[in-house]
């Protein structure tokens, strides 16, 4: 239900529904603990993405971290789809907060996990690689602009000095 609210752009209602779902899990006496952990971690990841829409990146990052912590309880043999999704959310947070190097590294980890995951097809790999390419372009452009700006800063005093000395 919360995902439907999210898709309709009703982010406040989505967040309330996600929070209610977490409350239900905490009160549950379920014997299927793996499923419960996966569901809770998934809900936290979805809540984080909802917070991103509200530009609440710090709170979103905290929820992603909590999701990762829950995932540490899962057996090594469990499906890595949730981990890939959570990494993707974290990479997006890094991107939106201009931490481009962390974003690239995290998206790269997504690709590595997708290669070993049968749920993802080759087209999924291409989509992530397109995202990475866009991030690399943004990152390189940002670096090139910084380098260009710093060169201008250092060259300007030399030009003025040359003018004053008649050079």
XYZ file of N, CA, C and O in Angstrom:
668
model
N 0.822 -1.176 0.000
C 0.000 0.000 0.000
C 0.877 1.255 0.000
O 0.608 2.206 -0.737
N 1.937 1.255 0.818
C 2.818 2.418 0.907
C 3.482 2.699 -0.439
O 3.645 3.859 -0.826
N 3.837 1.649 -1.151
C 4.454 1.830 -2.474
C 3.475 2.493 -3.443
O 3.879 3.307 -4.280
N 2.211 2.159 -3.326
C 1.191 2.785 -4.178
C 1.096 4.278 -3.874
O 1.042 5.101 -4.797
N 1.072 4.622 -2.574
C 1.052 6.033 -2.207
C 2.277 6.755 -2.766
O 2.188 7.876 -3.258
N 3.418 6.087 -2.674
C 4.656 6.674 -3.193
C 4.537 6.965 -4.676
O 4.861 8.050 -5.141
N 4.063 5.985 -5.443
C 3.924 6.147 -6.894
C 2.929 7.246 -7.261
O 3.058 7.876 -8.293
N 1.949 7.476 -6.393
C 0.960 8.530 -6.633
C 1.462 9.906 -6.186
O 0.773 10.905 -6.342
N 2.690 9.926 -5.612
C 3.263 11.188 -5.161
C 2.768 11.623 -3.795
O 3.021 12.740 -3.367
N 2.085 10.731 -3.092
C 1.586 11.042 -1.749
C 2.621 10.561 -0.738
O 2.439 9.559 -0.054
N 3.724 11.305 -0.658
C 4.887 10.863 0.108
C 4.635 10.832 1.613
O 5.121 9.939 2.296
N 3.872 11.790 2.135
C 3.576 11.781 3.566
C 2.765 10.542 3.936
O 3.045 9.875 4.932
N 1.770 10.234 3.121
C 0.935 9.050 3.368
C 1.778 7.774 3.216
O 1.623 6.827 3.989
N 2.680 7.773 2.243
C 3.564 6.614 2.053
C 4.421 6.409 3.295
O 4.568 5.287 3.785
N 4.980 7.496 3.817
C 5.842 7.389 5.004
C 5.058 6.870 6.198
O 5.526 6.005 6.927
N 3.837 7.361 6.380
C 3.003 6.888 7.487
C 2.717 5.392 7.361
O 2.758 4.650 8.347
N 2.446 4.949 6.147
C 2.130 3.540 5.916
C 3.362 2.665 6.131
O 3.277 1.584 6.720
N 4.523 3.140 5.668
C 5.770 2.397 5.916
C 6.025 2.274 7.420
O 6.397 1.210 7.909
N 5.820 3.381 8.147
C 6.040 3.358 9.596
C 5.083 2.388 10.281
O 5.488 1.647 11.186
N 3.849 2.361 9.858
C 2.857 1.428 10.433
C 3.268 -0.010 10.147
O 3.154 -0.881 11.015
N 3.772 -0.266 8.953
C 4.221 -1.616 8.604
C 5.363 -2.047 9.513
O 5.405 -3.200 9.967
N 6.291 -1.135 9.802
C 7.385 -1.481 10.716
C 6.860 -1.786 12.113
O 7.335 -2.726 12.764
N 5.894 -1.016 12.575
C 5.291 -1.277 13.884
C 4.684 -2.673 13.932
O 4.825 -3.398 14.920
N 3.994 -3.063 12.874
C 3.389 -4.396 12.826
C 4.457 -5.490 12.907
O 4.264 -6.500 13.566
N 5.576 -5.257 12.235
C 6.656 -6.249 12.297
C 7.243 -6.351 13.693
O 7.554 -7.430 14.170
N 7.417 -5.224 14.350
C 8.002 -5.249 15.689
C 7.092 -5.949 16.686
O 7.578 -6.531 17.659
N 5.807 -5.902 16.451
C 4.849 -6.556 17.347
C 4.577 -8.006 16.954
O 3.875 -8.715 17.657
N 5.138 -8.445 15.838
C 4.886 -9.794 15.334
C 5.697 -10.835 16.091
O 6.822 -10.596 16.501
N 5.132 -12.006 16.255
C 5.827 -13.144 16.874
C 6.130 -14.189 15.808
O 6.120 -15.379 16.057
N 6.449 -13.720 14.614
C 6.660 -14.596 13.466
C 7.862 -15.507 13.659
O 8.901 -15.102 14.167
N 7.704 -16.762 13.238
C 8.816 -17.703 13.296
C 9.665 -17.623 12.029
O 10.754 -18.165 11.977
N 9.181 -16.942 11.038
C 9.922 -16.786 9.784
C 10.793 -15.534 9.892
O 10.575 -14.524 9.233
N 11.815 -15.617 10.739
C 12.626 -14.444 11.044
C 13.373 -13.898 9.828
O 13.570 -12.694 9.716
N 13.766 -14.752 8.918
C 14.485 -14.261 7.740
C 13.567 -13.368 6.921
O 13.942 -12.267 6.511
N 12.353 -13.835 6.699
C 11.384 -13.054 5.938
C 11.082 -11.734 6.644
O 10.957 -10.696 5.999
N 10.985 -11.781 7.948
C 10.702 -10.575 8.719
C 11.834 -9.559 8.581
O 11.585 -8.369 8.371
N 13.075 -10.021 8.663
C 14.214 -9.115 8.527
C 14.251 -8.516 7.120
O 14.464 -7.312 6.956
N 14.052 -9.357 6.127
C 14.052 -8.868 4.744
C 12.961 -7.814 4.559
O 13.198 -6.755 3.964
N 11.781 -8.094 5.073
C 10.679 -7.142 4.934
C 10.976 -5.824 5.650
O 10.739 -4.748 5.104
N 11.518 -5.904 6.864
C 11.836 -4.686 7.606
C 12.914 -3.873 6.892
O 12.800 -2.654 6.753
N 13.951 -4.549 6.445
C 15.039 -3.854 5.751
C 14.531 -3.224 4.456
O 14.923 -2.105 4.107
N 13.649 -3.919 3.768
C 13.075 -3.396 2.535
C 12.213 -2.165 2.806
O 12.280 -1.170 2.079
N 11.424 -2.222 3.859
C 10.586 -1.079 4.233
C 11.461 0.124 4.564
O 11.189 1.250 4.128
N 12.540 -0.109 5.301
C 13.442 1.002 5.644
C 14.068 1.609 4.384
O 14.208 2.834 4.287
N 14.428 0.763 3.444
C 14.993 1.257 2.191
C 13.962 2.101 1.434
O 14.277 3.165 0.908
N 12.708 1.637 1.395
C 11.641 2.397 0.738
C 11.358 3.716 1.457
O 11.095 4.737 0.815
N 11.416 3.681 2.779
C 11.236 4.911 3.553
C 12.355 5.903 3.219
O 12.110 7.100 3.082
N 13.570 5.389 3.088
C 14.710 6.250 2.749
C 14.480 6.921 1.399
O 14.717 8.121 1.237
N 14.006 6.144 0.451
C 13.763 6.715 -0.882
C 12.669 7.778 -0.827
O 12.724 8.772 -1.526
N 11.696 7.569 0.043
C 10.641 8.562 0.227
C 11.225 9.845 0.817
O 10.879 10.950 0.388
N 12.131 9.711 1.772
C 12.773 10.891 2.363
C 13.633 11.634 1.344
O 13.753 12.861 1.402
N 14.223 10.903 0.409
C 15.006 11.539 -0.657
C 14.106 12.493 -1.439
O 14.518 13.591 -1.809
N 12.870 12.080 -1.693
C 11.926 12.928 -2.417
C 11.655 14.235 -1.666
O 11.333 15.242 -2.269
N 11.793 14.197 -0.344
C 11.622 15.393 0.486
C 12.955 16.095 0.743
O 13.026 17.008 1.562
N 14.007 15.624 0.081
C 15.366 16.174 0.215
C 15.880 16.107 1.648
O 16.653 16.950 2.090
N 15.458 15.079 2.360
C 15.930 14.838 3.725
C 17.009 13.751 3.667
O 16.823 12.620 4.108
N 18.152 14.134 3.105
C 19.190 13.164 2.784
C 19.844 12.540 4.019
O 20.189 11.370 4.009
N 20.010 13.314 5.074
C 20.639 12.774 6.273
C 19.762 11.695 6.915
O 20.245 10.623 7.285
N 18.465 11.984 7.027
C 17.537 10.992 7.583
C 17.444 9.769 6.676
O 17.378 8.635 7.157
N 17.457 9.992 5.375
C 17.421 8.878 4.423
C 18.662 8.007 4.581
O 18.577 6.772 4.581
N 19.803 8.646 4.742
C 21.052 7.909 4.935
C 21.012 7.071 6.207
O 21.470 5.920 6.223
N 20.438 7.624 7.264
C 20.311 6.877 8.529
C 19.448 5.628 8.342
O 19.762 4.557 8.877
N 18.356 5.767 7.580
C 17.490 4.609 7.333
C 18.197 3.550 6.481
O 18.053 2.346 6.728
N 18.971 3.985 5.508
C 19.719 3.030 4.686
C 20.739 2.294 5.557
O 20.890 1.072 5.452
N 21.413 3.030 6.431
C 22.361 2.392 7.349
C 21.664 1.359 8.233
O 22.183 0.256 8.443
N 20.477 1.707 8.735
C 19.718 0.770 9.569
C 19.308 -0.461 8.761
O 19.346 -1.592 9.271
N 18.948 -0.255 7.507
C 18.589 -1.372 6.637
C 19.788 -2.308 6.458
O 19.657 -3.528 6.534
N 20.956 -1.714 6.216
C 22.176 -2.525 6.086
C 22.471 -3.302 7.365
O 22.878 -4.465 7.315
N 22.279 -2.666 8.497
C 22.519 -3.347 9.780
C 21.612 -4.562 9.926
O 22.060 -5.626 10.361
N 20.347 -4.407 9.587
C 19.428 -5.549 9.645
C 19.867 -6.660 8.698
O 19.798 -7.841 9.032
N 20.326 -6.280 7.520
C 20.729 -7.269 6.528
C 21.935 -8.094 6.976
O 22.145 -9.203 6.480
N 22.692 -7.574 7.937
C 23.846 -8.322 8.442
C 23.419 -9.600 9.175
O 24.210 -10.524 9.320
N 22.164 -9.647 9.613
C 21.650 -10.826 10.305
C 21.223 -11.936 9.346
O 20.972 -13.057 9.772
N 21.132 -11.611 8.075
C 20.689 -12.604 7.096
C 21.815 -13.586 6.786
O 22.990 -13.209 6.783
N 21.460 -14.834 6.497
C 22.495 -15.814 6.144
C 23.191 -15.433 4.832
O 22.610 -14.768 3.980
N 24.432 -15.849 4.692
C 25.222 -15.554 3.490
C 24.538 -16.059 2.219
O 24.740 -15.514 1.148
N 23.761 -17.119 2.342
C 23.122 -17.730 1.170
C 21.864 -16.989 0.720
O 21.273 -17.348 -0.282
N 21.469 -15.944 1.449
C 20.224 -15.256 1.102
C 20.387 -14.451 -0.190
O 21.488 -14.102 -0.606
N 19.277 -14.154 -0.784
C 19.207 -13.390 -2.031
C 19.808 -11.992 -1.822
O 19.534 -11.338 -0.823
N 20.606 -11.540 -2.741
C 21.296 -10.246 -2.621
C 20.520 -9.100 -3.282
O 21.020 -7.990 -3.352
N 19.302 -9.364 -3.731
C 18.510 -8.334 -4.401
C 18.278 -7.131 -3.494
O 18.404 -5.980 -3.920
N 17.962 -7.373 -2.234
C 17.731 -6.276 -1.293
C 19.015 -5.475 -1.074
O 18.988 -4.244 -1.027
N 20.124 -6.160 -0.968
C 21.407 -5.472 -0.786
C 21.703 -4.568 -1.982
O 22.132 -3.425 -1.821
N 21.442 -5.070 -3.175
C 21.659 -4.284 -4.392
C 20.761 -3.046 -4.384
O 21.212 -1.935 -4.662
N 19.509 -3.222 -4.033
C 18.566 -2.110 -3.982
C 18.999 -1.076 -2.942
O 18.946 0.140 -3.184
N 19.441 -1.548 -1.790
C 19.863 -0.648 -0.719
C 21.131 0.104 -1.118
O 21.263 1.305 -0.864
N 22.067 -0.597 -1.754
C 23.280 0.067 -2.248
C 22.930 1.140 -3.277
O 23.515 2.228 -3.281
N 21.990 0.831 -4.132
C 21.569 1.791 -5.152
C 20.980 3.046 -4.506
O 21.261 4.169 -4.934
N 20.184 2.863 -3.465
C 19.610 4.002 -2.748
C 20.723 4.837 -2.114
O 20.728 6.069 -2.202
N 21.700 4.167 -1.494
C 22.804 4.886 -0.868
C 23.623 5.644 -1.909
O 24.007 6.795 -1.691
N 23.861 5.007 -3.053
C 24.612 5.668 -4.122
C 23.884 6.919 -4.585
O 24.507 7.950 -4.861
N 22.569 6.836 -4.664
C 21.778 7.991 -5.084
C 21.856 9.118 -4.047
O 21.950 10.296 -4.398
N 21.836 8.749 -2.772
C 21.989 9.760 -1.710
C 23.352 10.435 -1.847
O 23.468 11.662 -1.765
N 24.394 9.641 -2.056
C 25.730 10.217 -2.240
C 25.741 11.177 -3.431
O 26.329 12.243 -3.370
N 25.107 10.765 -4.509
C 25.068 11.610 -5.695
C 24.363 12.931 -5.405
O 24.857 14.002 -5.743
N 23.194 12.842 -4.765
C 22.408 14.054 -4.494
C 23.102 14.977 -3.491
O 22.840 16.168 -3.468
N 23.995 14.426 -2.664
C 24.727 15.244 -1.694
C 26.129 15.589 -2.203
O 26.995 15.979 -1.434
N 26.349 15.380 -3.500
C 27.585 15.748 -4.205
C 28.824 15.002 -3.710
O 29.927 15.502 -3.781
N 28.617 13.792 -3.237
C 29.732 12.923 -2.858
C 29.944 11.955 -4.024
O 29.635 10.775 -3.945
N 30.455 12.496 -5.109
C 30.501 11.776 -6.376
C 31.378 10.534 -6.328
O 31.022 9.502 -6.885
N 32.518 10.603 -5.687
C 33.412 9.443 -5.621
C 32.720 8.294 -4.879
O 32.747 7.157 -5.327
N 32.078 8.584 -3.740
C 31.352 7.549 -3.000
C 30.197 6.996 -3.830
O 29.923 5.794 -3.799
N 29.529 7.870 -4.558
C 28.430 7.430 -5.413
C 28.921 6.445 -6.463
O 28.328 5.376 -6.661
N 30.019 6.781 -7.123
C 30.579 5.889 -8.148
C 30.987 4.548 -7.562
O 30.701 3.497 -8.126
N 31.665 4.593 -6.431
C 32.118 3.349 -5.803
C 30.934 2.463 -5.401
O 30.964 1.248 -5.560
N 29.877 3.101 -4.909
C 28.710 2.342 -4.466
C 27.949 1.770 -5.651
O 27.518 0.610 -5.617
N 27.801 2.541 -6.724
C 27.166 2.004 -7.929
C 27.999 0.856 -8.508
O 27.457 -0.123 -9.005
N 29.307 0.961 -8.424
C 30.171 -0.128 -8.901
C 29.929 -1.402 -8.105
O 29.899 -2.504 -8.664
N 29.740 -1.263 -6.798
C 29.426 -2.425 -5.963
C 28.098 -3.047 -6.384
O 27.953 -4.280 -6.378
N 27.140 -2.212 -6.779
C 25.848 -2.724 -7.274
C 26.062 -3.608 -8.498
O 25.483 -4.692 -8.595
N 26.874 -3.133 -9.421
C 27.124 -3.901 -10.645
C 27.777 -5.236 -10.305
O 27.395 -6.276 -10.842
N 28.744 -5.224 -9.399
C 29.425 -6.460 -9.019
C 28.447 -7.472 -8.425
O 28.507 -8.661 -8.733
N 27.540 -7.012 -7.592
C 26.554 -7.917 -6.994
C 25.539 -8.403 -8.029
O 25.068 -9.529 -7.961
N 25.206 -7.544 -8.986
C 24.240 -7.941 -10.013
C 24.771 -9.051 -10.901
O 24.013 -9.897 -11.344
N 26.056 -9.036 -11.144
C 26.651 -10.055 -12.016
C 26.387 -11.451 -11.452
O 26.105 -12.387 -12.197
N 26.428 -11.582 -10.137
C 26.231 -12.887 -9.496
C 24.781 -13.187 -9.145
O 24.478 -14.232 -8.608
N 23.872 -12.271 -9.437
C 22.482 -12.431 -9.036
C 21.634 -12.789 -10.255
O 21.546 -12.022 -11.210
N 20.998 -13.938 -10.196
C 20.212 -14.419 -11.336
C 18.929 -13.618 -11.558
O 18.328 -13.700 -12.621
N 18.518 -12.835 -10.566
C 17.288 -12.063 -10.718
C 17.486 -10.903 -11.695
O 16.535 -10.421 -12.301
N 18.707 -10.452 -11.853
C 18.988 -9.328 -12.736
C 19.417 -9.824 -14.104
O 20.219 -10.727 -14.238
N 18.873 -9.178 -15.124
C 19.208 -9.538 -16.499
C 20.315 -8.623 -17.002
O 20.709 -7.671 -16.338
N 20.753 -8.899 -18.204
C 21.796 -8.069 -18.798
C 21.323 -6.626 -18.972
O 22.095 -5.687 -18.819
N 20.036 -6.433 -19.269
C 19.523 -5.071 -19.425
C 19.582 -4.305 -18.105
O 19.779 -3.095 -18.086
N 19.424 -5.018 -16.971
C 19.560 -4.373 -15.665
C 20.988 -3.880 -15.465
O 21.212 -2.784 -14.943
N 21.957 -4.701 -15.882
C 23.365 -4.292 -15.778
C 23.601 -3.033 -16.606
O 24.285 -2.113 -16.178
N 23.015 -2.998 -17.794
C 23.174 -1.849 -18.687
C 22.600 -0.600 -18.032
O 23.200 0.470 -18.094
N 21.442 -0.723 -17.385
C 20.823 0.431 -16.734
C 21.726 0.993 -15.639
O 21.916 2.203 -15.534
N 22.286 0.116 -14.821
C 23.176 0.585 -13.765
C 24.427 1.206 -14.376
O 24.903 2.243 -13.927
N 24.961 0.590 -15.419
C 26.147 1.140 -16.072
C 25.860 2.514 -16.678
O 26.713 3.400 -16.654
N 24.644 2.709 -17.201
C 24.275 4.032 -17.717
C 24.285 5.055 -16.581
O 24.747 6.181 -16.744
N 23.741 4.653 -15.435
C 23.742 5.555 -14.284
C 25.178 5.896 -13.891
O 25.499 7.049 -13.628
N 26.022 4.877 -13.852
C 27.420 5.102 -13.481
C 28.082 6.037 -14.478
O 28.801 6.961 -14.094
N 27.841 5.823 -15.771
C 28.438 6.677 -16.799
C 28.016 8.127 -16.594
O 28.836 9.044 -16.701
N 26.753 8.342 -16.279
C 26.283 9.689 -16.002
C 26.964 10.289 -14.789
O 27.342 11.459 -14.780
N 27.158 9.463 -13.771
C 27.819 9.942 -12.552
C 29.292 10.248 -12.834
O 29.818 11.247 -12.359
N 29.942 9.392 -13.618
C 31.349 9.625 -13.956
C 31.475 10.937 -14.718
O 32.349 11.751 -14.429
N 30.589 11.149 -15.677
C 30.620 12.383 -16.452
C 30.472 13.588 -15.521
O 31.238 14.547 -15.613
N 29.492 13.530 -14.621
C 29.278 14.634 -13.684
C 30.506 14.836 -12.798
O 30.938 15.960 -12.557
N 31.057 13.717 -12.326
C 32.217 13.773 -11.433
C 33.417 14.367 -12.160
O 34.082 15.262 -11.652
N 33.686 13.900 -13.372
C 34.833 14.388 -14.139
C 34.637 15.851 -14.510
O 35.578 16.647 -14.472
N 33.421 16.216 -14.890
C 33.149 17.604 -15.232
C 33.376 18.492 -14.015
O 33.982 19.549 -14.105
N 32.927 18.031 -12.845
C 33.114 18.777 -11.600
C 34.609 18.942 -11.321
O 35.073 20.029 -10.988
N 35.397 17.872 -11.471
C 36.844 17.936 -11.246
C 37.517 18.855 -12.261
O 38.382 19.645 -11.905
N 37.135 18.731 -13.522
C 37.749 19.561 -14.560
C 37.464 21.030 -14.291
O 38.341 21.883 -14.443
N 36.252 21.338 -13.868
C 35.891 22.714 -13.560
C 36.696 23.225 -12.371
O 37.196 24.340 -12.381
N 36.887 22.390 -11.350
C 37.681 22.772 -10.182
C 39.119 23.045 -10.569
O 39.720 24.024 -10.136
N 39.694 22.171 -11.388
C 41.081 22.340 -11.824
C 41.204 23.614 -12.654
O 42.103 24.424 -12.454
N 40.271 23.821 -13.578
C 40.289 25.012 -14.429
C 40.193 26.283 -13.572
O 40.946 27.230 -13.767
N 39.303 26.285 -12.609
C 39.122 27.437 -11.724
C 40.382 27.696 -10.911
O 40.812 28.831 -10.764
N 41.016 26.628 -10.397
C 42.223 26.823 -9.590
C 43.371 27.344 -10.445
O 44.168 28.154 -9.997
N 43.476 26.918 -11.712
C 44.517 27.437 -12.602
C 44.301 28.918 -12.863
O 45.238 29.695 -12.887
N 43.045 29.325 -13.040
C 42.761 30.737 -13.250
C 43.167 31.558 -12.038
O 43.740 32.624 -12.158
N 42.897 31.026 -10.872
C 43.228 31.724 -9.635
C 44.736 31.929 -9.520
O 45.201 32.993 -9.145
N 45.519 30.918 -9.862
C 46.969 31.021 -9.736
C 47.590 31.853 -10.849
O 48.601 32.489 -10.658
N 47.007 31.875 -12.025
C 47.583 32.611 -13.145
C 47.280 34.114 -13.068
O 48.052 34.914 -13.529
N 46.162 34.473 -12.532
C 45.779 35.875 -12.523
C 46.807 36.765 -11.832
O 47.193 37.778 -12.392
N 47.296 36.433 -10.640
C 48.277 37.321 -10.013
C 49.530 37.485 -10.872
O 50.092 38.572 -10.935
N 49.967 36.463 -11.564
C 51.154 36.562 -12.410
C 50.914 37.551 -13.544
O 51.794 38.349 -13.876
N 49.722 37.524 -14.132
C 49.414 38.463 -15.211
C 49.429 39.909 -14.710
O 49.952 40.789 -15.358
N 48.851 40.139 -13.538
C 48.836 41.490 -12.999
C 50.238 41.961 -12.649
O 50.602 43.101 -12.853
N 51.055 41.049 -12.134
C 52.425 41.375 -11.792
C 53.207 41.759 -13.046
O 53.947 42.733 -13.049
N 52.991 41.012 -14.122
C 53.670 41.305 -15.374
C 53.259 42.672 -15.905
O 54.085 43.424 -16.404
N 52.008 43.039 -15.785
C 51.516 44.334 -16.252
C 52.195 45.468 -15.478
O 52.651 46.437 -16.038
N 52.237 45.289 -14.144
C 52.806 46.332 -13.296
C 54.302 46.528 -13.549
O 54.814 47.628 -13.391
N 54.996 45.475 -13.914
C 56.443 45.569 -14.138
C 56.771 45.834 -15.597
O 57.920 45.827 -15.972
N 55.767 46.051 -16.404
C 55.972 46.348 -17.808
C 56.464 45.169 -18.607
O 57.141 45.327 -19.608
N 56.153 43.937 -18.182
C 56.609 42.731 -18.889
C 55.646 42.303 -19.953
O 54.566 42.460 -20.080
